[in-house]
PDB file of C-alpha atoms in Angstrom:
ATOM      1  CA  MET A   1       0.906 -22.312  -3.626  1.00 46.00           C
ATOM      2  CA  THR A   2       4.098 -22.161  -5.208  1.00 65.00           C
ATOM      3  CA  ASP A   3       4.132 -19.400  -7.090  1.00 63.00           C
ATOM      4  CA  THR A   4       1.959 -17.650  -5.009  1.00 64.00           C
ATOM      5  CA  LEU A   5       5.467 -18.000  -1.915  1.00 70.00           C
ATOM      6  CA  LEU A   6       7.884 -16.780  -5.095  1.00 72.00           C
ATOM      7  CA  LEU A   7       6.078 -14.735  -5.869  1.00 71.00           C
ATOM      8  CA  ALA A   8       5.878 -12.328  -2.977  1.00 71.00           C
ATOM      9  CA  ALA A   9       9.188 -13.686  -1.276  1.00 77.00           C
ATOM     10  CA  ILE A  10      10.216 -11.295  -4.109  1.00 79.00           C
ATOM     11  CA  LEU A  11       7.593  -8.502  -3.543  1.00 78.00           C
ATOM     12  CA  ILE A  12       8.124  -7.961  -0.365  1.00 79.00           C
ATOM     13  CA  PRO A  13      11.263  -6.890   0.573  1.00 86.00           C
ATOM     14  CA  CYS A  14      11.233  -4.790  -3.109  1.00 87.00           C
ATOM     15  CA  LEU A  15       8.712  -2.584  -2.013  1.00 83.00           C
ATOM     16  CA  ILE A  16       9.990  -3.002   2.376  1.00 85.00           C
ATOM     17  CA  VAL A  17      13.038  -1.594  -0.122  1.00 91.00           C
ATOM     18  CA  ALA A  18      11.916   0.910  -1.713  1.00 92.00           C
ATOM     19  CA  ILE A  19       9.680   2.308   1.974  1.00 88.00           C
ATOM     20  CA  VAL A  20      11.656   2.635   4.113  1.00 90.00           C
ATOM     21  CA  PHE A  21      14.361   4.234   1.829  1.00 94.00           C
ATOM     22  CA  HIS A  22      11.741   7.101   1.333  1.00 94.00           C
ATOM     23  CA  GLU A  23      10.482   7.725   4.123  1.00 92.00           C
ATOM     24  CA  VAL A  24      14.459   7.400   6.003  1.00 94.00           C
ATOM     25  CA  ALA A  25      14.383  10.981   2.680  1.00 96.00           C
ATOM     26  CA  HIS A  26      11.655  12.924   4.172  1.00 96.00           C
ATOM     27  CA  GLY A  27      13.092  12.331   7.967  1.00 95.00           C
ATOM     28  CA  TRP A  28      16.924  13.646   6.446  1.00 96.00           C
ATOM     29  CA  THR A  29      16.171  16.202   4.085  1.00 97.00           C
ATOM     30  CA  ALA A  30      13.463  17.147   7.565  1.00 96.00           C
ATOM     31  CA  LEU A  31      16.733  16.922   9.404  1.00 96.00           C
ATOM     32  CA  MET A  32      18.367  18.781   7.178  1.00 96.00           C
ATOM     33  CA  LEU A  33      15.955  21.909   7.142  1.00 96.00           C
ATOM     34  CA  GLY A  34      16.005  22.688  10.049  1.00 95.00           C
ATOM     35  CA  ASP A  35      13.723  19.796  11.918  1.00 95.00           C
ATOM     36  CA  PRO A  36      15.463  16.700  14.638  1.00 95.00           C
ATOM     37  CA  THR A  37      11.454  15.547  14.887  1.00 95.00           C
ATOM     38  CA  ALA A  38      12.515  12.366  13.490  1.00 93.00           C
ATOM     39  CA  LYS A  39      15.631  11.533  14.444  1.00 92.00           C
ATOM     40  CA  GLU A  40      14.845  12.233  18.485  1.00 93.00           C
ATOM     41  CA  GLN A  41      11.509   9.611  17.786  1.00 91.00           C
ATOM     42  CA  LYS A  42      14.538   7.202  15.921  1.00 89.00           C
ATOM     43  CA  ARG A  43      13.380   7.435  12.870  1.00 90.00           C
ATOM     44  CA  LEU A  44      16.460   8.667  10.568  1.00 91.00           C
ATOM     45  CA  SER A  45      16.757   4.741  11.027  1.00 89.00           C
ATOM     46  CA  LEU A  46      16.978   1.768   7.793  1.00 88.00           C
ATOM     47  CA  ASN A  47      15.370  -1.743  10.023  1.00 87.00           C
ATOM     48  CA  PRO A  48      11.951  -1.737   8.358  1.00 83.00           C
ATOM     49  CA  ILE A  49      10.680  -2.549  12.834  1.00 82.00           C
ATOM     50  CA  ARG A  50      11.126   1.547  12.505  1.00 84.00           C
ATOM     51  CA  HIS A  51       8.793   2.280   9.439  1.00 81.00           C
ATOM     52  CA  VAL A  52       6.008  -0.847   8.767  1.00 75.00           C
ATOM     53  CA  ASP A  53       2.750  -0.512   8.824  1.00 77.00           C
ATOM     54  CA  PRO A  54       1.224  -3.517   9.030  1.00 76.00           C
ATOM     55  CA  ILE A  55      -1.663  -2.811   7.214  1.00 74.00           C
ATOM     56  CA  GLY A  56      -0.066  -0.548   4.113  1.00 71.00           C
ATOM     57  CA  THR A  57       3.583  -1.787   4.187  1.00 68.00           C
ATOM     58  CA  LEU A  58       2.380  -5.880   4.232  1.00 68.00           C
ATOM     59  CA  LEU A  59      -1.189  -6.945   3.633  1.00 73.00           C
ATOM     60  CA  VAL A  60      -2.872  -4.327   1.102  1.00 71.00           C
ATOM     61  CA  PRO A  61       0.171  -4.189  -1.544  1.00 66.00           C
ATOM     62  CA  GLY A  62       0.179  -8.087  -0.828  1.00 66.00           C
ATOM     63  CA  GLY A  63      -3.453  -8.472  -1.765  1.00 69.00           C
ATOM     64  CA  LEU A  64      -3.390  -5.567  -5.497  1.00 65.00           C
ATOM     65  CA  ALA A  65      -0.289  -8.255  -5.517  1.00 63.00           C
ATOM     66  CA  LEU A  66      -2.445 -11.116  -5.862  1.00 65.00           C
ATOM     67  CA  ALA A  67      -5.246  -9.424  -7.687  1.00 64.00           C
ATOM     68  CA  GLY A  68      -3.129  -8.303 -10.617  1.00 60.00           C
ATOM     69  CA  LEU A  69      -3.537  -4.208  -9.488  1.00 58.00           C
ATOM     70  CA  PRO A  70      -0.557  -2.000  -9.749  1.00 57.00           C
ATOM     71  CA  VAL A  71       1.462  -2.216  -6.276  1.00 58.00           C
ATOM     72  CA  PHE A  72       1.789  -0.175  -3.354  1.00 61.00           C
ATOM     73  CA  GLY A  73       1.767   0.299   0.454  1.00 62.00           C
ATOM     74  CA  TRP A  74       2.687   2.897   2.643  1.00 69.00           C
ATOM     75  CA  ALA A  75       4.516   3.057   6.050  1.00 75.00           C
ATOM     76  CA  LYS A  76       4.496   4.520   9.185  1.00 82.00           C
ATOM     77  CA  PRO A  77       4.651   8.414   8.794  1.00 84.00           C
ATOM     78  CA  VAL A  78       8.014  10.235   9.752  1.00 89.00           C
ATOM     79  CA  PRO A  79       6.545  12.611  11.400  1.00 91.00           C
ATOM     80  CA  VAL A  80       7.929  15.910  10.655  1.00 93.00           C
ATOM     81  CA  LEU A  81       7.244  19.099  12.084  1.00 92.00           C
ATOM     82  CA  LYS A  82       6.828  22.574   9.455  1.00 91.00           C
ATOM     83  CA  HIS A  83       7.133  25.257  12.441  1.00 92.00           C
ATOM     84  CA  ARG A  84      10.591  23.913  13.631  1.00 95.00           C
ATOM     85  CA  LEU A  85      11.532  23.441   9.198  1.00 95.00           C
ATOM     86  CA  ASN A  86      14.568  26.219   8.963  1.00 95.00           C
ATOM     87  CA  ASN A  87      12.153  27.751   6.233  1.00 94.00           C
ATOM     88  CA  PRO A  88       8.997  25.965   6.313  1.00 92.00           C
ATOM     89  CA  ARG A  89       7.056  26.941   3.091  1.00 90.00           C
ATOM     90  CA  PHE A  90      10.058  25.761   1.658  1.00 93.00           C
ATOM     91  CA  GLY A  91      10.664  23.827   3.689  1.00 95.00           C
ATOM     92  CA  MET A  92       7.761  20.843   3.531  1.00 95.00           C
ATOM     93  CA  MET A  93       7.967  21.184  -0.436  1.00 95.00           C
ATOM     94  CA  ALA A  94      11.730  20.096  -0.251  1.00 96.00           C
ATOM     95  CA  VAL A  95      11.414  17.177   2.364  1.00 97.00           C
ATOM     96  CA  ALA A  96       8.667  16.387   0.533  1.00 96.00           C
ATOM     97  CA  ALA A  97       9.841  15.907  -2.405  1.00 97.00           C
ATOM     98  CA  ALA A  98      12.889  13.718  -0.831  1.00 97.00           C
ATOM     99  CA  GLY A  99      10.730  11.179  -0.603  1.00 95.00           C
ATOM    100  CA  PRO A 100       9.866  10.427  -4.234  1.00 96.00           C
ATOM    101  CA  GLY A 101      13.187  11.182  -5.919  1.00 97.00           C
ATOM    102  CA  THR A 102      14.437   8.848  -3.139  1.00 97.00           C
ATOM    103  CA  ASN A 103      12.301   6.281  -5.271  1.00 97.00           C
ATOM    104  CA  PHE A 104      13.573   6.821  -8.765  1.00 98.00           C
ATOM    105  CA  ILE A 105      17.136   7.332  -7.994  1.00 98.00           C
ATOM    106  CA  LEU A 106      16.981   3.785  -6.625  1.00 98.00           C
ATOM    107  CA  ALA A 107      15.103   2.590  -9.568  1.00 97.00           C
ATOM    108  CA  ALA A 108      17.749   4.573 -11.876  1.00 97.00           C
ATOM    109  CA  ILE A 109      19.927   2.024  -9.037  1.00 97.00           C
ATOM    110  CA  GLY A 110      17.901  -1.259 -10.021  1.00 96.00           C
ATOM    111  CA  ALA A 111      18.252  -0.284 -13.806  1.00 96.00           C
ATOM    112  CA  ILE A 112      21.375  -0.268 -13.861  1.00 95.00           C
ATOM    113  CA  ALA A 113      22.229  -3.316 -12.559  1.00 94.00           C
ATOM    114  CA  LEU A 114      20.351  -5.070 -14.308  1.00 93.00           C
ATOM    115  CA  GLY A 115      21.721  -3.239 -17.882  1.00 92.00           C
ATOM    116  CA  VAL A 116      24.828  -5.169 -15.760  1.00 91.00           C
ATOM    117  CA  LEU A 117      23.232  -8.766 -14.816  1.00 88.00           C
ATOM    118  CA  ALA A 118      20.913  -9.445 -17.465  1.00 83.00           C
ATOM    119  CA  PRO A 119      22.995 -10.488 -19.875  1.00 81.00           C
ATOM    120  CA  MET A 120      24.979 -13.296 -17.625  1.00 81.00           C
ATOM    121  CA  LEU A 121      21.783 -14.623 -15.759  1.00 74.00           C
ATOM    122  CA  ALA A 122      18.874 -14.364 -19.040  1.00 64.00           C
ATOM    123  CA  VAL A 123      17.579 -16.902 -17.672  1.00 59.00           C
ATOM    124  CA  ASP A 124      17.723 -19.552 -15.549  1.00 56.00           C
ATOM    125  CA  GLY A 125      18.339 -23.744 -15.499  1.00 57.00           C
ATOM    126  CA  THR A 126      14.033 -23.726 -16.317  1.00 60.00           C
ATOM    127  CA  GLY A 127      14.267 -21.587 -19.315  1.00 59.00           C
ATOM    128  CA  GLU A 128      12.495 -18.794 -17.075  1.00 68.00           C
ATOM    129  CA  PRO A 129      13.769 -15.604 -16.716  1.00 73.00           C
ATOM    130  CA  HIS A 130      16.094 -15.600 -13.640  1.00 77.00           C
ATOM    131  CA  ILE A 131      15.072 -14.653 -10.291  1.00 81.00           C
ATOM    132  CA  LEU A 132      17.345 -11.733  -9.861  1.00 85.00           C
ATOM    133  CA  ILE A 133      15.716 -10.045 -12.907  1.00 87.00           C
ATOM    134  CA  THR A 134      12.466 -10.032 -11.355  1.00 87.00           C
ATOM    135  CA  GLY A 135      13.059  -9.976  -7.857  1.00 89.00           C
ATOM    136  CA  LEU A 136      14.913  -5.856  -9.874  1.00 92.00           C
ATOM    137  CA  PHE A 137      12.583  -6.101 -12.434  1.00 92.00           C
ATOM    138  CA  TYR A 138       9.751  -5.814  -9.726  1.00 90.00           C
ATOM    139  CA  PHE A 139      12.038  -3.334  -7.708  1.00 95.00           C
ATOM    140  CA  ILE A 140      12.491  -0.789 -10.740  1.00 96.00           C
ATOM    141  CA  SER A 141       8.027  -0.964 -11.274  1.00 92.00           C
ATOM    142  CA  ILE A 142       7.909  -0.898  -7.600  1.00 90.00           C
ATOM    143  CA  ASN A 143      10.043   2.795  -6.966  1.00 95.00           C
ATOM    144  CA  ILE A 144       8.824   4.075 -10.196  1.00 95.00           C
ATOM    145  CA  PHE A 145       4.457   4.063  -8.317  1.00 89.00           C
ATOM    146  CA  LEU A 146       5.611   4.198  -5.539  1.00 90.00           C
ATOM    147  CA  ALA A 147       7.236   7.974  -6.222  1.00 94.00           C
ATOM    148  CA  LEU A 148       3.702   8.754  -9.032  1.00 92.00           C
ATOM    149  CA  PHE A 149       1.753   7.139  -6.626  1.00 87.00           C
ATOM    150  CA  ASN A 150       2.864   9.962  -3.765  1.00 90.00           C
ATOM    151  CA  LEU A 151       3.442  12.761  -6.242  1.00 92.00           C
ATOM    152  CA  LEU A 152      -0.329  12.926  -6.983  1.00 87.00           C
ATOM    153  CA  PRO A 153      -1.900  16.474  -5.321  1.00 87.00           C
ATOM    154  CA  ILE A 154      -4.686  14.460  -3.292  1.00 84.00           C
ATOM    155  CA  PRO A 155      -4.363  15.428   0.708  1.00 83.00           C
ATOM    156  CA  PRO A 156      -1.580  14.162   2.411  1.00 81.00           C
ATOM    157  CA  PHE A 157       0.387  12.270  -0.198  1.00 87.00           C
ATOM    158  CA  ASP A 158       3.865  13.725  -0.694  1.00 93.00           C
ATOM    159  CA  GLY A 159       2.228  15.975  -3.870  1.00 92.00           C
ATOM    160  CA  SER A 160      -0.460  17.636  -2.324  1.00 91.00           C
ATOM    161  CA  HIS A 161       3.076  19.554  -0.163  1.00 92.00           C
ATOM    162  CA  ILE A 162       3.944  20.058  -2.436  1.00 94.00           C
ATOM    163  CA  ILE A 163       1.950  22.089  -3.732  1.00 92.00           C
ATOM    164  CA  GLU A 164       0.778  23.812  -0.939  1.00 90.00           C
ATOM    165  CA  GLY A 165       4.402  24.819  -1.203  1.00 90.00           C
ATOM    166  CA  LEU A 166       3.655  26.244  -5.171  1.00 91.00           C
ATOM    167  CA  LEU A 167       0.715  28.055  -4.436  1.00 90.00           C
ATOM    168  CA  PRO A 168      -0.038  32.199  -2.688  1.00 90.00           C
ATOM    169  CA  PRO A 169      -0.270  32.267   0.843  1.00 87.00           C
ATOM    170  CA  SER A 170      -3.710  32.150   0.522  1.00 87.00           C
ATOM    171  CA  ALA A 171      -5.206  29.640  -1.680  1.00 88.00           C
ATOM    172  CA  ALA A 172      -2.086  26.842   0.407  1.00 85.00           C
ATOM    173  CA  ARG A 173      -4.891  27.288   4.009  1.00 85.00           C
ATOM    174  CA  ALA A 174      -8.045  26.812   1.827  1.00 85.00           C
ATOM    175  CA  TYR A 175      -5.902  23.888   0.132  1.00 84.00           C
ATOM    176  CA  GLU A 176      -4.720  22.412   3.664  1.00 81.00           C
ATOM    177  CA  LYS A 177      -8.742  22.672   4.773  1.00 82.00           C
ATOM    178  CA  ILE A 178      -9.117  19.641   2.790  1.00 81.00           C
ATOM    179  CA  ARG A 179      -6.928  17.173   3.929  1.00 80.00           C
ATOM    180  CA  PRO A 180      -8.687  15.570   5.491  1.00 80.00           C
ATOM    181  CA  LEU A 181     -10.808  14.374   2.480  1.00 78.00           C
ATOM    182  CA  GLY A 182      -7.679  12.734   0.680  1.00 75.00           C
ATOM    183  CA  PHE A 183      -8.010   9.421   1.442  1.00 74.00           C
ATOM    184  CA  PRO A 184     -12.307   9.386   1.320  1.00 80.00           C
ATOM    185  CA  LEU A 185     -11.028  10.720  -2.482  1.00 78.00           C
ATOM    186  CA  LEU A 186      -8.267   8.872  -2.882  1.00 73.00           C
ATOM    187  CA  PHE A 187     -10.465   5.642  -1.786  1.00 72.00           C
ATOM    188  CA  ILE A 188     -13.528   7.449  -4.194  1.00 76.00           C
ATOM    189  CA  LEU A 189     -11.151   7.361  -6.871  1.00 74.00           C
ATOM    190  CA  LEU A 190      -9.620   4.287  -7.308  1.00 69.00           C
ATOM    191  CA  VAL A 191     -11.294   1.456  -5.377  1.00 68.00           C
ATOM    192  CA  ALA A 192     -15.277   2.505  -4.964  1.00 71.00           C
ATOM    193  CA  VAL A 193     -15.858   4.772  -8.714  1.00 72.00           C
ATOM    194  CA  PRO A 194     -13.404   1.510 -10.757  1.00 70.00           C
ATOM    195  CA  TYR A 195     -16.024  -0.734  -9.237  1.00 70.00           C
ATOM    196  CA  VAL A 196     -19.239   1.332  -9.271  1.00 75.00           C
ATOM    197  CA  PHE A 197     -18.314   1.984 -13.093  1.00 74.00           C
ATOM    198  CA  PRO A 198     -15.685  -0.416 -14.610  1.00 73.00           C
ATOM    199  CA  GLU A 199     -15.838   1.005 -18.261  1.00 74.00           C
ATOM    200  CA  ALA A 200     -14.094   4.512 -16.925  1.00 70.00           C
ATOM    201  CA  GLY A 201     -10.831   2.580 -16.588  1.00 70.00           C
ATOM    202  CA  ILE A 202      -9.056   5.141 -13.533  1.00 69.00           C
ATOM    203  CA  VAL A 203      -6.386   2.838 -13.455  1.00 67.00           C
ATOM    204  CA  GLU A 204      -5.253   1.751 -16.845  1.00 70.00           C
ATOM    205  CA  ASN A 205      -6.613   4.833 -17.956  1.00 75.00           C
ATOM    206  CA  VAL A 206      -5.008   7.814 -15.594  1.00 74.00           C
ATOM    207  CA  VAL A 207      -2.957   5.948 -13.344  1.00 75.00           C
ATOM    208  CA  LEU A 208      -0.908   2.936 -15.334  1.00 82.00           C
ATOM    209  CA  PRO A 209       0.241   5.551 -18.127  1.00 90.00           C
ATOM    210  CA  PRO A 210       2.331   7.409 -16.248  1.00 92.00           C
ATOM    211  CA  VAL A 211       3.526   4.761 -14.956  1.00 91.00           C
ATOM    212  CA  ASP A 212       3.807   2.789 -17.050  1.00 93.00           C
ATOM    213  CA  TRP A 213       6.065   5.172 -19.525  1.00 95.00           C
ATOM    214  CA  ALA A 214       8.450   6.186 -16.588  1.00 96.00           C
ATOM    215  CA  MET A 215       9.284   2.185 -16.587  1.00 96.00           C
ATOM    216  CA  GLN A 216      10.230   2.777 -20.606  1.00 96.00           C
ATOM    217  CA  GLN A 217      13.068   5.395 -19.683  1.00 96.00           C
ATOM    218  CA  TYR A 218      14.387   3.374 -17.042  1.00 97.00           C
ATOM    219  CA  LEU A 219      14.075  -0.641 -18.984  1.00 95.00           C
ATOM    220  CA  GLY A 220      15.795   2.196 -21.946  1.00 95.00           C
ATOM    221  CA  LEU A 221      18.785   2.638 -19.193  1.00 95.00           C
ATOM    222  CA  ALA A 222      18.668  -1.398 -18.464  1.00 94.00           C
ATOM    223  CA  GLU A 223      19.306  -1.806 -22.562  1.00 93.00           C
ATOM    224  CA  LEU A 224      21.733   1.301 -22.649  1.00 93.00           C
ATOM    225  CA  ILE A 225      24.230  -0.698 -20.052  1.00 91.00           C
ATOM    226  CA  ALA A 226      23.427  -4.006 -21.164  1.00 87.00           C
ATOM    227  CA  GLY A 227      25.191  -2.399 -24.244  1.00 81.00           C
ATOM    228  CA  GLU A 228      22.076  -3.969 -26.949  1.00 63.00           C
TER     229      GLU A 228
END
């Protein structure tokens, strides 16, 4: 139980920071591109209470962590009104990209901090990795996973808005019509199919490889900073 509580104490703050900055980045980008909706609804604050969704920010990632599965979650979406953007087509793409882009930047900051601190805090008094080192490792991995997960071209994730902006107008309108099917499709692909056909290895063979590859790049940056 102590290990579980310690894991939760590390994961939950990392996830909250990753999600809150992700959402605020959407709102600030929208504001800069002409849509003040997030500002009007006071969603540009870093106060997590304004963004936390009890299920998506706490229960789901906590359950995934305890089950040993990749940790992800979501917050209350920052409101963005397409018609209020100066250039709706480009604006929605930029707003969508801002969230994952911020997570990649946070992961880089975590990697730099890991590289600076690792030589000084490699292990604690018990011979185990220092809790701060463990926390930074999870902080990097959570931000990578959150960024890549949100770049999936499945509505309503950020990747779908980017794809929609790149498509010709007629194709974009058709693509937008499948938006209500996004979450059911995601549930089928990532939960139902792996449960019924575990040998398919969707998570292991499709979701995790790009996350693992990106993690190695960030850890390489940390090693470079550490001088190893």
